[in-house]
mmCIF file of C-alpha atoms in Angstrom:
data_model
loop_
_atom_site.group_PDB
_atom_site.id
_atom_site.type_symbol
_atom_site.label_atom_id
_atom_site.label_comp_id
_atom_site.label_asym_id
_atom_site.label_seq_id
_atom_site.Cartn_x
_atom_site.Cartn_y
_atom_site.Cartn_z
ATOM 1 C CA MET I 199 -64.688 -0.784 -55.253
ATOM 2 C CA SER I 200 -66.070 -2.792 -52.293
ATOM 3 C CA VAL I 201 -69.013 -1.514 -50.366
ATOM 4 C CA GLN I 202 -66.611 -1.287 -47.226
ATOM 5 C CA LEU I 203 -64.300 0.920 -48.880
ATOM 6 C CA ILE I 204 -66.793 3.232 -50.190
ATOM 7 C CA SER I 205 -68.758 3.225 -46.474
ATOM 8 C CA ALA I 206 -65.409 3.876 -44.729
ATOM 9 C CA ILE I 207 -64.372 6.785 -47.353
ATOM 10 C CA SER I 208 -67.726 8.227 -46.755
ATOM 11 C CA PHE I 209 -67.625 8.168 -43.032
ATOM 12 C CA ILE I 210 -64.109 9.721 -43.114
ATOM 13 C CA TYR I 211 -65.680 12.443 -45.431
ATOM 14 C CA PHE I 212 -68.479 13.297 -42.982
ATOM 15 C CA LEU I 213 -66.178 13.213 -40.016
ATOM 16 C CA LEU I 214 -64.204 15.797 -41.746
ATOM 17 C CA LEU I 215 -67.194 17.970 -42.555
ATOM 18 C CA PHE I 216 -68.441 17.773 -39.192
ATOM 19 C CA SER I 217 -64.943 18.728 -37.808
ATOM 20 C CA VAL I 218 -64.735 21.838 -39.818
ATOM 21 C CA ALA I 219 -67.949 22.865 -38.876
ATOM 22 C CA ALA I 220 -67.291 22.321 -34.956
ATOM 23 C CA TYR I 221 -63.841 24.102 -35.529
ATOM 24 C CA ALA I 222 -65.897 26.852 -37.415
ATOM 25 C CA VAL I 223 -68.195 27.329 -34.294
ATOM 26 C CA ARG I 224 -65.600 27.037 -31.629
ATOM 27 C CA ARG I 225 -63.894 30.200 -33.582
ATOM 28 C CA ARG I 226 -67.361 32.253 -33.831
ATOM 29 C CA VAL I 227 -67.575 31.873 -30.265
ATOM 30 C CA LYS I 228 -64.543 33.058 -29.543
ATOM 31 C CA GLY I 229 -65.288 36.183 -31.862
ATOM 32 C CA ARG I 230 -62.781 34.904 -34.486
ATOM 33 C CA SER I 231 -64.882 33.712 -36.992
ATOM 34 C CA ILE I 232 -63.487 32.170 -40.156
ATOM 35 C CA ILE I 233 -66.642 32.936 -42.154
ATOM 36 C CA SER I 234 -65.602 36.609 -43.025
ATOM 37 C CA ASN I 235 -62.391 35.071 -44.955
ATOM 38 C CA PRO I 236 -62.538 35.250 -48.788
ATOM 39 C CA HIS I 237 -61.514 32.054 -49.292
ATOM 40 C CA VAL I 238 -64.232 30.359 -47.228
ATOM 41 C CA TYR I 239 -66.634 32.523 -48.791
ATOM 42 C CA SER I 240 -65.346 31.413 -52.421
ATOM 43 C CA LEU I 241 -65.387 27.863 -51.337
ATOM 44 C CA SER I 242 -69.000 27.966 -50.206
ATOM 45 C CA LEU I 243 -70.057 29.108 -53.621
ATOM 46 C CA ALA I 244 -69.237 25.680 -54.879
ATOM 47 C CA VAL I 245 -72.048 24.759 -52.907
ATOM 48 C CA TYR I 246 -74.258 25.598 -55.816
ATOM 49 C CA CYS I 247 -72.791 23.002 -58.049
ATOM 50 C CA THR I 248 -74.353 20.024 -56.247
ATOM 51 C CA SER I 249 -75.558 16.532 -57.909
ATOM 52 C CA TRP I 250 -78.766 18.594 -59.033
ATOM 53 C CA THR I 251 -76.107 20.719 -61.359
ATOM 54 C CA TYR I 252 -74.079 17.602 -62.084
ATOM 55 C CA TYR I 253 -76.586 15.193 -62.959
ATOM 56 C CA GLY I 254 -79.305 17.358 -64.115
ATOM 57 C CA SER I 255 -77.592 19.913 -66.452
ATOM 58 C CA VAL I 256 -75.544 17.050 -68.306
ATOM 59 C CA GLY I 257 -79.026 14.949 -68.697
ATOM 60 C CA ARG I 258 -80.923 18.016 -69.851
ATOM 61 C CA ALA I 259 -77.938 18.923 -72.249
ATOM 62 C CA ALA I 260 -78.169 15.443 -73.510
ATOM 63 C CA THR I 261 -82.012 15.844 -74.373
ATOM 64 C CA THR I 262 -82.511 19.230 -75.043
ATOM 65 C CA GLY I 263 -79.502 20.870 -76.325
ATOM 66 C CA LEU I 264 -78.653 24.707 -75.136
ATOM 67 C CA ASP I 265 -81.880 24.547 -72.871
ATOM 68 C CA PHE I 266 -79.741 23.458 -69.968
ATOM 69 C CA LEU I 267 -77.875 26.913 -69.862
ATOM 70 C CA THR I 268 -81.269 28.389 -68.229
ATOM 71 C CA ILE I 269 -79.842 26.891 -65.144
ATOM 72 C CA TYR I 270 -77.086 29.023 -65.050
ATOM 73 C CA THR I 271 -78.470 32.415 -66.586
ATOM 74 C CA GLY I 272 -79.782 33.585 -62.927
ATOM 75 C CA PRO I 273 -76.667 32.889 -61.034
ATOM 76 C CA THR I 274 -74.675 34.726 -63.656
ATOM 77 C CA LEU I 275 -76.834 37.728 -63.791
ATOM 78 C CA VAL I 276 -77.034 38.096 -60.064
ATOM 79 C CA CYS I 277 -73.097 38.124 -60.215
ATOM 80 C CA PHE I 278 -73.139 41.578 -61.618
ATOM 81 C CA THR I 279 -75.436 42.818 -58.756
ATOM 82 C CA TRP I 280 -73.340 40.997 -55.997
ATOM 83 C CA TRP I 281 -71.021 44.272 -55.194
ATOM 84 C CA PHE I 282 -74.211 46.223 -54.137
ATOM 85 C CA LEU I 283 -76.780 43.702 -53.021
ATOM 86 C CA LEU I 284 -74.294 40.972 -51.129
ATOM 87 C CA ARG I 285 -72.850 44.050 -49.156
ATOM 88 C CA LYS I 286 -76.348 45.462 -48.177
ATOM 89 C CA ILE I 287 -77.569 41.908 -47.115
ATOM 90 C CA ILE I 288 -74.189 41.352 -45.028
ATOM 91 C CA ARG I 289 -74.346 45.200 -43.271
ATOM 92 C CA ILE I 290 -78.033 43.941 -42.434
ATOM 93 C CA SER I 291 -77.291 40.712 -41.345
ATOM 94 C CA LYS I 292 -74.313 41.783 -38.977
ATOM 95 C CA GLU I 293 -76.272 44.674 -37.763
ATOM 96 C CA HIS I 294 -79.481 42.544 -36.356
ATOM 97 C CA ASN I 295 -77.607 39.206 -35.857
ATOM 98 C CA ILE I 296 -79.217 37.547 -38.673
ATOM 99 C CA VAL I 297 -78.266 33.990 -39.372
ATOM 100 C CA SER I 298 -81.145 32.477 -41.354
ATOM 101 C CA ILE I 299 -83.316 33.689 -44.470
ATOM 102 C CA ALA I 300 -86.410 33.096 -42.001
ATOM 103 C CA ASP I 301 -84.573 35.407 -39.453
ATOM 104 C CA PHE I 302 -83.900 37.976 -42.389
ATOM 105 C CA ILE I 303 -87.515 38.095 -43.617
ATOM 106 C CA ALA I 304 -88.973 38.223 -40.121
ATOM 107 C CA SER I 305 -86.647 41.280 -39.448
ATOM 108 C CA ARG I 306 -87.467 43.241 -42.335
ATOM 109 C CA TYR I 307 -91.305 43.033 -41.079
ATOM 110 C CA GLY I 308 -90.807 43.880 -37.555
ATOM 111 C CA LYS I 309 -89.188 40.932 -35.934
ATOM 112 C CA SER I 310 -92.224 39.017 -36.607
ATOM 113 C CA THR I 311 -91.773 35.377 -34.925
ATOM 114 C CA ALA I 312 -95.055 34.071 -36.446
ATOM 115 C CA LEU I 313 -93.554 34.994 -40.130
ATOM 116 C CA GLY I 314 -90.317 33.402 -39.158
ATOM 117 C CA ALA I 315 -91.882 30.227 -38.343
ATOM 118 C CA LEU I 316 -93.970 30.474 -41.778
ATOM 119 C CA VAL I 317 -90.968 31.282 -43.685
ATOM 120 C CA THR I 318 -89.198 28.209 -42.015
ATOM 121 C CA ILE I 319 -92.047 25.984 -42.605
ATOM 122 C CA PHE I 320 -91.958 26.834 -46.436
ATOM 123 C CA ALA I 321 -88.274 26.652 -46.727
ATOM 124 C CA VAL I 322 -88.353 23.164 -44.939
ATOM 125 C CA LEU I 323 -91.357 21.758 -47.297
ATOM 126 C CA GLY I 324 -89.523 23.332 -50.479
ATOM 127 C CA ILE I 325 -86.005 21.718 -49.499
ATOM 128 C CA VAL I 326 -87.286 18.589 -49.069
ATOM 129 C CA PRO I 327 -87.768 17.333 -52.732
ATOM 130 C CA TYR I 328 -84.193 18.694 -53.263
ATOM 131 C CA ILE I 329 -82.977 16.654 -50.347
ATOM 132 C CA ALA I 330 -84.597 13.588 -51.850
ATOM 133 C CA LEU I 331 -83.109 14.340 -55.164
ATOM 134 C CA GLN I 332 -79.655 14.626 -53.176
ATOM 135 C CA LEU I 333 -80.270 11.019 -51.817
ATOM 136 C CA LYS I 334 -80.796 9.705 -55.033
ATOM 137 C CA ALA I 335 -78.019 11.018 -56.691
ATOM 138 C CA ILE I 336 -75.729 9.792 -53.692
ATOM 139 C CA SER I 337 -77.365 6.615 -54.016
ATOM 140 C CA TYR I 338 -76.824 6.325 -57.759
ATOM 141 C CA SER I 339 -73.231 7.199 -57.462
ATOM 142 C CA PHE I 340 -72.818 4.635 -54.789
ATOM 143 C CA ASN I 341 -74.031 1.741 -56.670
ATOM 144 C CA LEU I 342 -72.040 3.161 -59.873
ATOM 145 C CA MET I 343 -68.912 2.948 -58.024
ATOM 146 C CA SER I 344 -69.357 -0.251 -56.125
ATOM 147 C CA SER I 345 -70.930 -2.323 -59.045
ATOM 148 C CA ASP I 346 -74.265 -2.612 -60.942
ATOM 149 C CA GLY I 347 -77.453 -1.910 -58.426
ATOM 150 C CA GLN I 348 -78.220 -5.730 -58.075
ATOM 151 C CA SER I 349 -75.086 -6.817 -56.924
ATOM 152 C CA THR I 350 -74.635 -3.819 -54.740
ATOM 153 C CA MET I 351 -77.831 -4.688 -52.958
ATOM 154 C CA MET I 352 -77.304 -8.175 -52.784
ATOM 155 C CA SER I 353 -73.360 -7.277 -51.203
ATOM 156 C CA LEU I 354 -75.267 -4.935 -48.491
ATOM 157 C CA HIS I 355 -77.713 -7.779 -47.648
ATOM 158 C CA GLN I 356 -74.658 -9.926 -47.109
ATOM 159 C CA ILE I 357 -73.061 -7.558 -44.890
ATOM 160 C CA TYR I 358 -76.109 -6.641 -43.140
ATOM 161 C CA PRO I 359 -78.628 -9.258 -42.898
ATOM 162 C CA VAL I 360 -80.979 -7.343 -41.120
ATOM 163 C CA ILE I 361 -81.881 -5.289 -44.387
ATOM 164 C CA PRO I 362 -84.844 -5.998 -46.155
ATOM 165 C CA GLU I 363 -84.092 -7.014 -49.787
ATOM 166 C CA TYR I 364 -87.026 -4.733 -51.062
ATOM 167 C CA LEU I 365 -84.852 -1.346 -49.838
ATOM 168 C CA ASP I 366 -83.504 0.931 -52.135
ATOM 169 C CA THR I 367 -79.822 1.863 -51.442
ATOM 170 C CA ALA I 368 -81.252 5.505 -51.269
ATOM 171 C CA PHE I 369 -83.110 4.832 -48.345
ATOM 172 C CA ILE I 370 -80.563 3.060 -46.413
#
């Protein structure tokens, strides 16, 4: 596939995602949230299967055998407690208008803004390597779909001559 086609499809996909998010925000402001829908909740569970799972589990299964199952053990065991634990978390979140993990933890300790800020900082620092992994997976998939990495970068430099040749597609 050409770089232009992949870029166009990606751009349309991002527009679709942001359109759905904007629609959800408008509905929430009007008091008719789409989040309390069981279909939306089921689809949101699919977020767990990201490139970490797709590339990581396959690679781990190929190198270590059944050791990859440990990635799925935790979520599988949590499924048995969802009925009790998730109901309680949702009830507390709705009572106190909690929208993030930082809000949740801070509200459990007297609505401490300092604790909320600390949890946010730890969450941001903890998610940066994961985001980097996601970007590398996107870059790898992009290179794989368009052609090998060298010709992809060469075609990117032909389309956008301002891009230095030493840059990786993940950075772009």
